[in-house]
Tab-separated table of C-alpha atoms and ligand atoms in Angstrom:
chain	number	residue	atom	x	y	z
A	85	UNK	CA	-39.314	24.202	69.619
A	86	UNK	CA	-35.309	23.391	70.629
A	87	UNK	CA	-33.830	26.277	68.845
A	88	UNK	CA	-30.607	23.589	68.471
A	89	UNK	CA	-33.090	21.329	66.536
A	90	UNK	CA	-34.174	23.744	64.204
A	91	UNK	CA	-29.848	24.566	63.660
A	92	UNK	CA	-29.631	20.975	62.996
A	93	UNK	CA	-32.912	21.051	60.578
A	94	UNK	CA	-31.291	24.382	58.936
A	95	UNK	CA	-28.138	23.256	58.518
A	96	UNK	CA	-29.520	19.521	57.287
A	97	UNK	CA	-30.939	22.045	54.838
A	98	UNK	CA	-28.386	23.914	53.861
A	99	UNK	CA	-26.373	20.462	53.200
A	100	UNK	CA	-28.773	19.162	51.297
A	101	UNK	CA	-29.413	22.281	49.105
A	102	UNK	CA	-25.545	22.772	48.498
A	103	UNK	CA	-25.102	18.935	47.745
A	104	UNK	CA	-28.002	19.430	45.186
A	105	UNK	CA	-25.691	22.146	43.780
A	106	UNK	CA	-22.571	20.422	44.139
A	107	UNK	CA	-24.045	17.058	42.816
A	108	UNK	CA	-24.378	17.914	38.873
A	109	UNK	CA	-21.335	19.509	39.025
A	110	UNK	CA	-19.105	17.094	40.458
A	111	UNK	CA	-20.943	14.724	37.782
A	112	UNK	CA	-20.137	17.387	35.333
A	113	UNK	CA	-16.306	17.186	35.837
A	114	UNK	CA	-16.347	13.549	36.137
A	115	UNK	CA	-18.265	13.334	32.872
A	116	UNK	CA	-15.714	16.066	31.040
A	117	UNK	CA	-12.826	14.089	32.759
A	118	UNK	CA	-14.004	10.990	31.051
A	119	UNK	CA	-14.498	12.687	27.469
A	120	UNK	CA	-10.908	14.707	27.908
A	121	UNK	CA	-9.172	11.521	28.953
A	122	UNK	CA	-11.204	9.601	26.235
A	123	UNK	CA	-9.971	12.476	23.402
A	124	UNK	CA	-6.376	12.133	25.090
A	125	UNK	CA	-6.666	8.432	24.460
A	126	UNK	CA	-7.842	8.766	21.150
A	127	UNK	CA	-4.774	11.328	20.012
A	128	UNK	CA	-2.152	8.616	21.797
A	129	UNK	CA	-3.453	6.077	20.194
A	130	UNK	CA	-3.842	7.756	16.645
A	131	UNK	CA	-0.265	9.460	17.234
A	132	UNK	CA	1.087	5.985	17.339
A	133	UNK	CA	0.210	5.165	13.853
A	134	UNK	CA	0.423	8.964	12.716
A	135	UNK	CA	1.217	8.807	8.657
A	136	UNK	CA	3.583	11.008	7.481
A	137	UNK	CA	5.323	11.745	3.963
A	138	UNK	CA	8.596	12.157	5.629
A	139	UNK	CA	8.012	9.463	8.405
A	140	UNK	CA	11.664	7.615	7.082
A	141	UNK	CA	13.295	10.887	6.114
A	142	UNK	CA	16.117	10.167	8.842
A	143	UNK	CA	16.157	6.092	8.673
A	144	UNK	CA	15.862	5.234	5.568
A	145	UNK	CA	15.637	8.126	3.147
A	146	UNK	CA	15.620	6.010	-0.373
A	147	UNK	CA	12.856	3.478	1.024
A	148	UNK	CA	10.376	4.847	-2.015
A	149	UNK	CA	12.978	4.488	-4.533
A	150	UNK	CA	14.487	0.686	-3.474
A	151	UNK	CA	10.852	-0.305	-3.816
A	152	UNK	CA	9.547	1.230	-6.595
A	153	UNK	CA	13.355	-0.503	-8.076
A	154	UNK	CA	12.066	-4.069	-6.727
A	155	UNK	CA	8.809	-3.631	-7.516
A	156	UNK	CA	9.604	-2.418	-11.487
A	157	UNK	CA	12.157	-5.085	-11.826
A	158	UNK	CA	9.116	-7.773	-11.120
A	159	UNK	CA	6.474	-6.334	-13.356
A	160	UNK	CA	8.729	-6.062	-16.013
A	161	UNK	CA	9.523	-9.756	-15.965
A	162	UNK	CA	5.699	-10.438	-15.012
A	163	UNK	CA	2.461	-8.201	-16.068
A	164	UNK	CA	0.126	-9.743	-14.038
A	165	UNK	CA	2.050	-8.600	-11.311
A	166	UNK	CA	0.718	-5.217	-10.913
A	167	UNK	CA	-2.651	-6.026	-10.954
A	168	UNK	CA	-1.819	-8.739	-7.938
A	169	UNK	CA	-0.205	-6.129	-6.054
A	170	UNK	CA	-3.190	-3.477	-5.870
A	171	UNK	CA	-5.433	-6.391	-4.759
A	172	UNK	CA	-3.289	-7.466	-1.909
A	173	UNK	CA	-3.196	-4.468	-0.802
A	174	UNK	CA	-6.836	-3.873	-1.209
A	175	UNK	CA	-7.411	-7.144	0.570
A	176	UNK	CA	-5.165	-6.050	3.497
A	177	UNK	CA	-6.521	-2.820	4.216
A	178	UNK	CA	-10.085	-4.111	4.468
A	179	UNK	CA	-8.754	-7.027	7.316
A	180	UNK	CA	-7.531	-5.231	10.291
A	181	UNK	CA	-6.570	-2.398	8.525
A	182	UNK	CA	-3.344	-1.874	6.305
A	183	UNK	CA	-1.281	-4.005	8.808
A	184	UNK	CA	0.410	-6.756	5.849
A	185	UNK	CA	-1.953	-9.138	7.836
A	186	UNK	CA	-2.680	-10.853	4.159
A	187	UNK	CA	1.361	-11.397	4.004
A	188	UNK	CA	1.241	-13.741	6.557
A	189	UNK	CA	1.556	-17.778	6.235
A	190	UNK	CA	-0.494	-19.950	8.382
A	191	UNK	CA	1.330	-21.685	11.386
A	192	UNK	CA	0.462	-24.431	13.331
A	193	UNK	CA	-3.452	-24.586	13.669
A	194	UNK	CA	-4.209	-20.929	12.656
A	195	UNK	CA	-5.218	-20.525	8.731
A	196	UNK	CA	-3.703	-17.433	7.667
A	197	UNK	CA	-6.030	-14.752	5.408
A	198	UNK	CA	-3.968	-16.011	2.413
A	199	UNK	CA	-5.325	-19.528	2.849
A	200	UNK	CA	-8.781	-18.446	3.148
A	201	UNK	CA	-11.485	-18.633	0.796
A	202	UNK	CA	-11.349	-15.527	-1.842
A	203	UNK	CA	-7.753	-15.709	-2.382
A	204	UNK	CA	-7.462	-17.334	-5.848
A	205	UNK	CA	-6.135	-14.355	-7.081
A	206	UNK	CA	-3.932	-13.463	-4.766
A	207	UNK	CA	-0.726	-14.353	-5.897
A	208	UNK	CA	2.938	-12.402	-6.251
A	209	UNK	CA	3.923	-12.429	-2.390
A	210	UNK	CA	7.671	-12.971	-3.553
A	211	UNK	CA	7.666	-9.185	-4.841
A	212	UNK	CA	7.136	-8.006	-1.193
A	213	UNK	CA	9.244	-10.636	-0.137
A	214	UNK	CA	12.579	-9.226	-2.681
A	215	UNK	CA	11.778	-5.688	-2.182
A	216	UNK	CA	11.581	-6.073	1.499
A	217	UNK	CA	14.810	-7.482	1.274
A	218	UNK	CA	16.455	-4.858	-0.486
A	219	UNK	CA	14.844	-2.350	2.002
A	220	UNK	CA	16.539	-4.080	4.904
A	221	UNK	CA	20.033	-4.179	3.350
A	222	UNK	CA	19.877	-0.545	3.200
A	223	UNK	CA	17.821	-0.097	6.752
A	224	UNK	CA	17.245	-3.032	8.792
A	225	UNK	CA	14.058	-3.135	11.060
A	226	UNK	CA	12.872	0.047	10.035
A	227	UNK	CA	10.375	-0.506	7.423
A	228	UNK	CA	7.214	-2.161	7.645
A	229	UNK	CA	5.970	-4.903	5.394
A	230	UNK	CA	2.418	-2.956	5.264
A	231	UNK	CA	4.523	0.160	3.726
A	232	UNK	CA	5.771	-1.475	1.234
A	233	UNK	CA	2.591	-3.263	0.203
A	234	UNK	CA	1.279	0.773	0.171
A	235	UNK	CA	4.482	1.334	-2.047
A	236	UNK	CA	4.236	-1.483	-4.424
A	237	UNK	CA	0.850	-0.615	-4.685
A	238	UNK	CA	1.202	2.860	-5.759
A	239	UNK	CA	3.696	1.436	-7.899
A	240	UNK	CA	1.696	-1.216	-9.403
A	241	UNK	CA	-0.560	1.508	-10.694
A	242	UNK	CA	1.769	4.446	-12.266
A	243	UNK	CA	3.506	1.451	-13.591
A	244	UNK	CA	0.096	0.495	-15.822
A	245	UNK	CA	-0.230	3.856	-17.400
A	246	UNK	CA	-2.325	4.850	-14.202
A	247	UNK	CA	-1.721	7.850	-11.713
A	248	UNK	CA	0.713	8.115	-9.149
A	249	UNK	CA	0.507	9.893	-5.826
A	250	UNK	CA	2.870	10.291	-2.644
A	251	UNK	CA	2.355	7.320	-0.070
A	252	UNK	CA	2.196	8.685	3.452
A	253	UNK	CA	4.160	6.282	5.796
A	254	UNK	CA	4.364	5.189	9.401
A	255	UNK	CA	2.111	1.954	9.201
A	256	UNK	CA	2.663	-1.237	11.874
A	257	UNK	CA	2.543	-4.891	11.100
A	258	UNK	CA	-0.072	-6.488	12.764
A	259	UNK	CA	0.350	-10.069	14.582
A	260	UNK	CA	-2.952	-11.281	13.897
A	261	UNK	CA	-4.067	-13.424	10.303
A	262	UNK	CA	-7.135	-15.419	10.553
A	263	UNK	CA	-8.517	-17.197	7.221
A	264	UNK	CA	-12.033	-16.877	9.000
A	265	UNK	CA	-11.889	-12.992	9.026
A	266	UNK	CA	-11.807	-13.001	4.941
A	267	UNK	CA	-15.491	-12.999	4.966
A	268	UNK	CA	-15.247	-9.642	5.906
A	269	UNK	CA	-14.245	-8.626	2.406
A	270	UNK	CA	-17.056	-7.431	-0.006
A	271	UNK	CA	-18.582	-10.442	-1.871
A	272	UNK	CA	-18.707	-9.762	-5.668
A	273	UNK	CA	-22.570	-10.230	-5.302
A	274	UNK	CA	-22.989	-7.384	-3.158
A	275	UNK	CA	-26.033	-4.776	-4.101
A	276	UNK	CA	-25.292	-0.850	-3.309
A	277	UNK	CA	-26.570	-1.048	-0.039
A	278	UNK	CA	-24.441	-3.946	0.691
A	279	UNK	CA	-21.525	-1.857	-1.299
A	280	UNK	CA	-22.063	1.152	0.795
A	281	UNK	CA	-22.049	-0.425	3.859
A	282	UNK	CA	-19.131	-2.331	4.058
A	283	UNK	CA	-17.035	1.107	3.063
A	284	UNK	CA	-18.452	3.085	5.169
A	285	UNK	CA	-17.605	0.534	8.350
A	286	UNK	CA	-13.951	1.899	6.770
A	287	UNK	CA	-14.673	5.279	6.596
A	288	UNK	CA	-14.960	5.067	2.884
A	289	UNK	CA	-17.711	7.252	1.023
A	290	UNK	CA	-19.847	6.130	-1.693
A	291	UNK	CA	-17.762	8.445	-4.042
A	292	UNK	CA	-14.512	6.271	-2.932
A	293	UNK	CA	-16.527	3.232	-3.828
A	294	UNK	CA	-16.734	4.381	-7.220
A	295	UNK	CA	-13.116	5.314	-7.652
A	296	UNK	CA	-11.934	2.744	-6.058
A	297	UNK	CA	-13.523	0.168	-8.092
A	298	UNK	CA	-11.820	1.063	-10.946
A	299	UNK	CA	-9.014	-0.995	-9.649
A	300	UNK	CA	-11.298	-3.419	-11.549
A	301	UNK	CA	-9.438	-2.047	-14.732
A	302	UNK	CA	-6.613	-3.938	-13.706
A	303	UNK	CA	-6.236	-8.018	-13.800
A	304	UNK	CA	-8.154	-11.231	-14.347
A	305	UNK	CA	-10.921	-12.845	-12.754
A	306	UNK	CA	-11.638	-16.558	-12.675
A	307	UNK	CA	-15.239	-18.464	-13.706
A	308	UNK	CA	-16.102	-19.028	-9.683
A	309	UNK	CA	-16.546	-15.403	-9.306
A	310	UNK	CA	-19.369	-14.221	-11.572
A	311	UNK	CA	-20.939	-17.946	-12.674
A	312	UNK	CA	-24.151	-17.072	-10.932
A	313	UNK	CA	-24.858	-14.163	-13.174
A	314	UNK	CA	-24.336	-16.373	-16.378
A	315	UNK	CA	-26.267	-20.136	-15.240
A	316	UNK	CA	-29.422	-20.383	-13.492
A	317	UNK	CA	-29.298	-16.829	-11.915
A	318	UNK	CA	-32.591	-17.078	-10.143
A	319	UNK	CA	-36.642	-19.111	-10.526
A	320	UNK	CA	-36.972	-16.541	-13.393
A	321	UNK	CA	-33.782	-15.688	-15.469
A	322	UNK	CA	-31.281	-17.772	-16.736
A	323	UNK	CA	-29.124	-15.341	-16.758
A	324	UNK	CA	-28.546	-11.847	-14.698
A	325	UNK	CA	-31.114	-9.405	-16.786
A	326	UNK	CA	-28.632	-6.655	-15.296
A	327	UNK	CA	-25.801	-8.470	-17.804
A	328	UNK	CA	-25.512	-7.773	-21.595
A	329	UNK	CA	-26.508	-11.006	-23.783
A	330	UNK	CA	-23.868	-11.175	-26.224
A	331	UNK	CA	-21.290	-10.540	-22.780
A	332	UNK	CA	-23.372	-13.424	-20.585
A	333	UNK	CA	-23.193	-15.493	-23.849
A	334	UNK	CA	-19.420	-14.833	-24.656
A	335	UNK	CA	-18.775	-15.518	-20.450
A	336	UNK	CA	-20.667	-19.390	-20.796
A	337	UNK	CA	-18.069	-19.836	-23.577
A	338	UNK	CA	-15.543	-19.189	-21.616
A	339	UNK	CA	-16.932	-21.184	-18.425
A	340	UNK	CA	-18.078	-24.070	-19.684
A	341	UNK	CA	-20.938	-26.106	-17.617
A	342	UNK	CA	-18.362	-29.366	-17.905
A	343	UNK	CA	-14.929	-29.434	-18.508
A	344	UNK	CA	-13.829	-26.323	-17.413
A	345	UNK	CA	-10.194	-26.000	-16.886
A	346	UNK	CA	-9.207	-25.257	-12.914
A	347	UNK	CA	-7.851	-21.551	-14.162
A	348	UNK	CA	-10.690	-20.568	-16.849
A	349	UNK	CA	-11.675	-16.861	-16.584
A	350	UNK	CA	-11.759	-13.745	-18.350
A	351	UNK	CA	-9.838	-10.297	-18.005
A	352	UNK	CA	-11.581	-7.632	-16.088
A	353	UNK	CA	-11.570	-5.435	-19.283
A	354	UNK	CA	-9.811	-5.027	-22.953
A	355	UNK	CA	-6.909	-3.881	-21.351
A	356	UNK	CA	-6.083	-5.884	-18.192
A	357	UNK	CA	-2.355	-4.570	-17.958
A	358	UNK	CA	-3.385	-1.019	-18.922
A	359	UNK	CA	-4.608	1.455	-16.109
A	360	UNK	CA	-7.311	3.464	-18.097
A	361	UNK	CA	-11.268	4.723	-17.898
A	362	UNK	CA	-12.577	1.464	-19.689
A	363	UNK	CA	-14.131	-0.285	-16.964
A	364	UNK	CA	-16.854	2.635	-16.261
A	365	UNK	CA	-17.307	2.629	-20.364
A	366	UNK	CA	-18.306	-1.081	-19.548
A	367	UNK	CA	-20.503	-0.611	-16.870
A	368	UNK	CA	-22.392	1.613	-18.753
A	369	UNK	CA	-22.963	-1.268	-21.550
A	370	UNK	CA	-23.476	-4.179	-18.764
A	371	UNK	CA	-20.185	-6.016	-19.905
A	372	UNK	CA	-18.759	-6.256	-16.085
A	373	UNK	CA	-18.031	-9.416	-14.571
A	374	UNK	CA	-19.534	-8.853	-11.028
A	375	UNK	CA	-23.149	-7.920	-9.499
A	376	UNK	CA	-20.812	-5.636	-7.481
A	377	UNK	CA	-19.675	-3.704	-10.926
A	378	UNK	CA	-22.580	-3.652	-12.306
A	379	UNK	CA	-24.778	-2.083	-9.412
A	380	UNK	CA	-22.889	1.332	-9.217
A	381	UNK	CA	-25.440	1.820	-11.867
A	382	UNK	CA	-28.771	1.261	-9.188
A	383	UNK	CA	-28.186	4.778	-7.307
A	384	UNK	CA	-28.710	8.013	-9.165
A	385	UNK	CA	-25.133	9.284	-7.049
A	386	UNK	CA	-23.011	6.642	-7.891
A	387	UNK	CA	-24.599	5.991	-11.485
A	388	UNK	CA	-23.657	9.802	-12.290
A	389	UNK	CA	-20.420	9.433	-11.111
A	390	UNK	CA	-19.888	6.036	-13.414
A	391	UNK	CA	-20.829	8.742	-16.158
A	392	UNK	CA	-18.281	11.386	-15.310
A	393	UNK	CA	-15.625	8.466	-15.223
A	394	UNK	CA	-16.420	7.262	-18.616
A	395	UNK	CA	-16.208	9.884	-20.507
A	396	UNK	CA	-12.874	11.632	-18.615
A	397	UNK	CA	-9.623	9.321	-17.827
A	398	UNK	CA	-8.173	12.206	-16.093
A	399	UNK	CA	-11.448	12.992	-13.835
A	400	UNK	CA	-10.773	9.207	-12.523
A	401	UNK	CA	-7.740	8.988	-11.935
A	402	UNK	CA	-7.416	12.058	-10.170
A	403	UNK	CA	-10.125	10.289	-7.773
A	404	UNK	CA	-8.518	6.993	-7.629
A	405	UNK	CA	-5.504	8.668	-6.401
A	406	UNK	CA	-6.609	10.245	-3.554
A	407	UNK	CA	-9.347	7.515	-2.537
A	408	UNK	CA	-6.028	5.241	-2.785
A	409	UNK	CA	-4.822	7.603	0.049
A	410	UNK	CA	-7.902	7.231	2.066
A	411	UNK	CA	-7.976	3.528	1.590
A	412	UNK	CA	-4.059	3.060	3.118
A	413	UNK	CA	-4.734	5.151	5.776
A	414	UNK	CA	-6.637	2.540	7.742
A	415	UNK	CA	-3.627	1.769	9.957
A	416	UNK	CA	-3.918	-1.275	12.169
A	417	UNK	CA	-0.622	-3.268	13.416
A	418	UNK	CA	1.963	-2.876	16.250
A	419	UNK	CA	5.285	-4.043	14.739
A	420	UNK	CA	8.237	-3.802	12.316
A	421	UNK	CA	8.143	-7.273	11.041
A	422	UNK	CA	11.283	-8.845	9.686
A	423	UNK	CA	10.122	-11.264	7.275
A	424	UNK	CA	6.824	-10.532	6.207
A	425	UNK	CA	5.755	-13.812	6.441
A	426	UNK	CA	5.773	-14.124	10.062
A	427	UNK	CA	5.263	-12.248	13.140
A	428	UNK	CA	8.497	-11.645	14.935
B	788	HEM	C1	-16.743	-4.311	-3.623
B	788	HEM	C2	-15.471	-4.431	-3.650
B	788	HEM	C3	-14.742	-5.459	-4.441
B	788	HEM	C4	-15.131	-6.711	-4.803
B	788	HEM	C5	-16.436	-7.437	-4.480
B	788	HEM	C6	-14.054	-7.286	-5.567
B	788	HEM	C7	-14.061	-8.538	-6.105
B	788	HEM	C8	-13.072	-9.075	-6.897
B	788	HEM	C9	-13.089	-10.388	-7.462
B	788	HEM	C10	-14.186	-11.423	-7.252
B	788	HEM	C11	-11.966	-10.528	-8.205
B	788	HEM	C12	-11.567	-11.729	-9.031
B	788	HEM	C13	-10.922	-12.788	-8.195
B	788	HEM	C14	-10.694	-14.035	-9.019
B	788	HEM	O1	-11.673	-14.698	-9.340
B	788	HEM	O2	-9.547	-14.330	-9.374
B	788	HEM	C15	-11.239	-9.288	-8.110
B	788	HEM	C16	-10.048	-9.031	-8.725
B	788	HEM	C17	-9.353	-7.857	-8.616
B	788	HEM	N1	-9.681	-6.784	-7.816
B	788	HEM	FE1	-11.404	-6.541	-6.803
B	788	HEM	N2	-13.061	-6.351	-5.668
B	788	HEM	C18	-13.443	-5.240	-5.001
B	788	HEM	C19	-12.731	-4.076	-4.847
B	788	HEM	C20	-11.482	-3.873	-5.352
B	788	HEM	C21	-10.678	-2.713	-5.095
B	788	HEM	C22	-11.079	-1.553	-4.185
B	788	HEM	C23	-9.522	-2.859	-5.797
B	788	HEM	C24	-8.334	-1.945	-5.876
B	788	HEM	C25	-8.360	-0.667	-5.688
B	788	HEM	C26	-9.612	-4.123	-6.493
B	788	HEM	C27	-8.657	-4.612	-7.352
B	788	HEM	C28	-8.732	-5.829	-7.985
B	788	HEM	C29	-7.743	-6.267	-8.961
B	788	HEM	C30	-6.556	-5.479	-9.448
B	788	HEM	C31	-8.131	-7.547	-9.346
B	788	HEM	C32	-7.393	-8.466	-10.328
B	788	HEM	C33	-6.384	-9.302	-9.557
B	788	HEM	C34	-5.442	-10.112	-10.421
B	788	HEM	O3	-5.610	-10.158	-11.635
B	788	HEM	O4	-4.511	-10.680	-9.846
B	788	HEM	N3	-10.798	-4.709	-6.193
B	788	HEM	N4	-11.922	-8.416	-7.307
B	789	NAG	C1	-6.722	-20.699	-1.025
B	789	NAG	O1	-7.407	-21.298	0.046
B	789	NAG	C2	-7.626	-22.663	-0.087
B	789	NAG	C3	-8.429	-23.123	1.101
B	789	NAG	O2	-9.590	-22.356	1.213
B	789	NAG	C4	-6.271	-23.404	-0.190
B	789	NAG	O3	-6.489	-24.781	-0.404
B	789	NAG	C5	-5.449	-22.819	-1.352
B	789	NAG	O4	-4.168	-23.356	-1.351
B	789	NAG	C6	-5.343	-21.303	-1.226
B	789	NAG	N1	-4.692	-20.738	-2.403
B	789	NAG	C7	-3.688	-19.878	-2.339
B	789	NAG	C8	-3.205	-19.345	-3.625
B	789	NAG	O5	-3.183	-19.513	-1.300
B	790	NAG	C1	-34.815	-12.678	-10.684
B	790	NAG	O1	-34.002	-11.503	-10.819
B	790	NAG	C2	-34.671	-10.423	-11.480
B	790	NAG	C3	-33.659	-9.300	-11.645
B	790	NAG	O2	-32.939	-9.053	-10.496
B	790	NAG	C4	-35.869	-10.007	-10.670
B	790	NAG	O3	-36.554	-8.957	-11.327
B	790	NAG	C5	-36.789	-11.191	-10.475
B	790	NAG	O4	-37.861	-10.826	-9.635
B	790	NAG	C6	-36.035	-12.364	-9.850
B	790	NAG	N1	-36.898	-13.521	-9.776
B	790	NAG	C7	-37.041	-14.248	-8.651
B	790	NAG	C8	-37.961	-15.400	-8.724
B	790	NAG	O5	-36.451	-13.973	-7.611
């Protein structure tokens, strides 16, 4: 045998073996390189909508106090303001995050979320409007619209007799409003699964669900959104079996099958300007309004927690509060707008 062939043969060897060793571990670092760079992504891109209590501390100091003054003045003047205010902010959280996306008007061609489909009750835009104003007389460009919706929100509740909580700031406005992407919100017909699922997508627990849903104390709700629980529910029932009889027949009153004016509807419960426990008394005697009310009572989890609710005010809105906090997290935009009705 050439004694330089078998060199060649060792050494071939040698390559190969060390290249085995080499192999996984250059893979290794490339694969840790990816995950490090993916984490340091991650933290740029979170620490760019970082929420903090003090985020306006050195530009505009006072921004919780000028809107909680705008805000107050409104509701005073108006009651069903508050319960607008919560919604549209509910509403904008769920659409690319709390971004004031729902603020926008449609332009040109593109159908803003406003304009699309479950937005009968949204209504009040002019109190974001007037407190933004105020905001920028004292600190121009500084505030975003989706703060203030977090604000007035906050507001909206302690002003109803409700809790109140410290709003941490720092949200963008986003440039983006489609009509289309409304059918992303939860449909009042959902089922618990359905309920569950559409949270979670947010990062929202079942336990949020409940809480949050008590937002439902709050407001009114027109005929369109529960008049498949109270007229030819399904082959079998009439009417929703889930639904008290006295409540379906005291809803068909108030909906007429002919006739029925374009703004019929009911309150959400006895007390529609009053933040309080009632609406988890009334799930527990099936006098809700929507499927979605009435199945936190279908899992043993959320149907216990319905219980707790009822029977302590303070229990709930100690939840509420925080899974308010969880719920305006969701940050989304890019931008200080200047008018909250368009993108700058
Ligand atoms: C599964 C989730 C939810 C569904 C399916 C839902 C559905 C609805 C529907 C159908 C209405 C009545 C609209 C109308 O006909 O005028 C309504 C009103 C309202 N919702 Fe919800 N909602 C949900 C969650 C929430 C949350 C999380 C909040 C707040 C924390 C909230 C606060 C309100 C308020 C305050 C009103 C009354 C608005 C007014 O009177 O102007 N909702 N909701
Ligand atoms: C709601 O959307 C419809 C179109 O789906 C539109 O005609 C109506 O003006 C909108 N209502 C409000 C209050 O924006
Ligand atoms: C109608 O709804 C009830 C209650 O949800 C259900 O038990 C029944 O099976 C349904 N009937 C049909 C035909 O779907």
């Amino acid at each position: 045998m050439n004694p330089s062939k078998i060199e060649t043969s060792e050494l071939l060897c040698k390559i190969k073996v060390e290249s085995q060793v080499r192999l996984p571990s250059i893979s290794m670092v490339f694969v840790a390189a990816l995950f490090l760079s993916s984490i340091v992504i991650f933290l740029i891109s979170s620490a760019g909508n970082a929420l903090s209590l003090n985020y306006y501390e050195k530009t505009c100091p006072d921004v919780d106090s000028i809107v909680t003054n705008a805000v107050n003045k409104a509701m005073m003047k108006d009651r069903k303001v508050p319960a607008a205010l919560l919604r549209m902010h509910f509403h904008d959280c769920f659409i690319r995050g709390c971004d004031a996306s729902v603020l926008l008007n449609s332009k040109g061609n593109n159908k803003a979320e406003k304009d699309g489909p479950p937005n009968a009750s949204l209504h009040a835009f002019y109190v974001i409007d007037n407190a933004k104003k105020e905001v920028e007389d004292s600190c121009p460009g500084v505030v975003s619209c989706a703060d203030i919706l977090a604000l007035a929100a906050r507001d909206a509740v302690a002003f109803s007799g409700g809790p109140t909580w410290d709003v941490p700031k720092g949200r963008k406005d986003g440039r983006t409003s489609k009509a289309s992407e409304t059918t992303q919100l939860p449909s009042p017909t959902f089922n618990i699964y359905q309920l569950q699922q559409s949270f979670s997508q947010r990062g929202l627990s079942m336990d949020d669900v409940v809480a949050l849903l008590g937002g439902h104390t709050l407001g009114f709700s027109h005929c369109s959104s529960f008049q498949s629980r109270i007229r030819n529910f399904n082959a079998t029932h009439d009417i929703d079996p889930s639904m008290h009889p006295s409540f379906a027949a005291s809803l068909r009153s108030v909906c007429p099958k002919t006739n029925m004016a374009k703004n019929a509807g009911t309150t959400m419960d006895h007390s529609p300007t009053t933040f309080d426990n009632t609406y988890f008394k009334l799930i527990l005697q099936k006098k809700v309004l929507f499927s979605s009310d009435q199945a936190l009572l279908s899992a043993p989890k959320t149907r216990d927690l319905v219980t707790k609710f009822a029977s302590s005010k303070a229990t709930f809105t100690k939840a509420f509060a925080s899974s308010m906090i969880k719920l305006s997290s969701i940050t989304g935009g890019q931008e200080v707008r200047k008018d909250c009705r368009v993108v700058n």
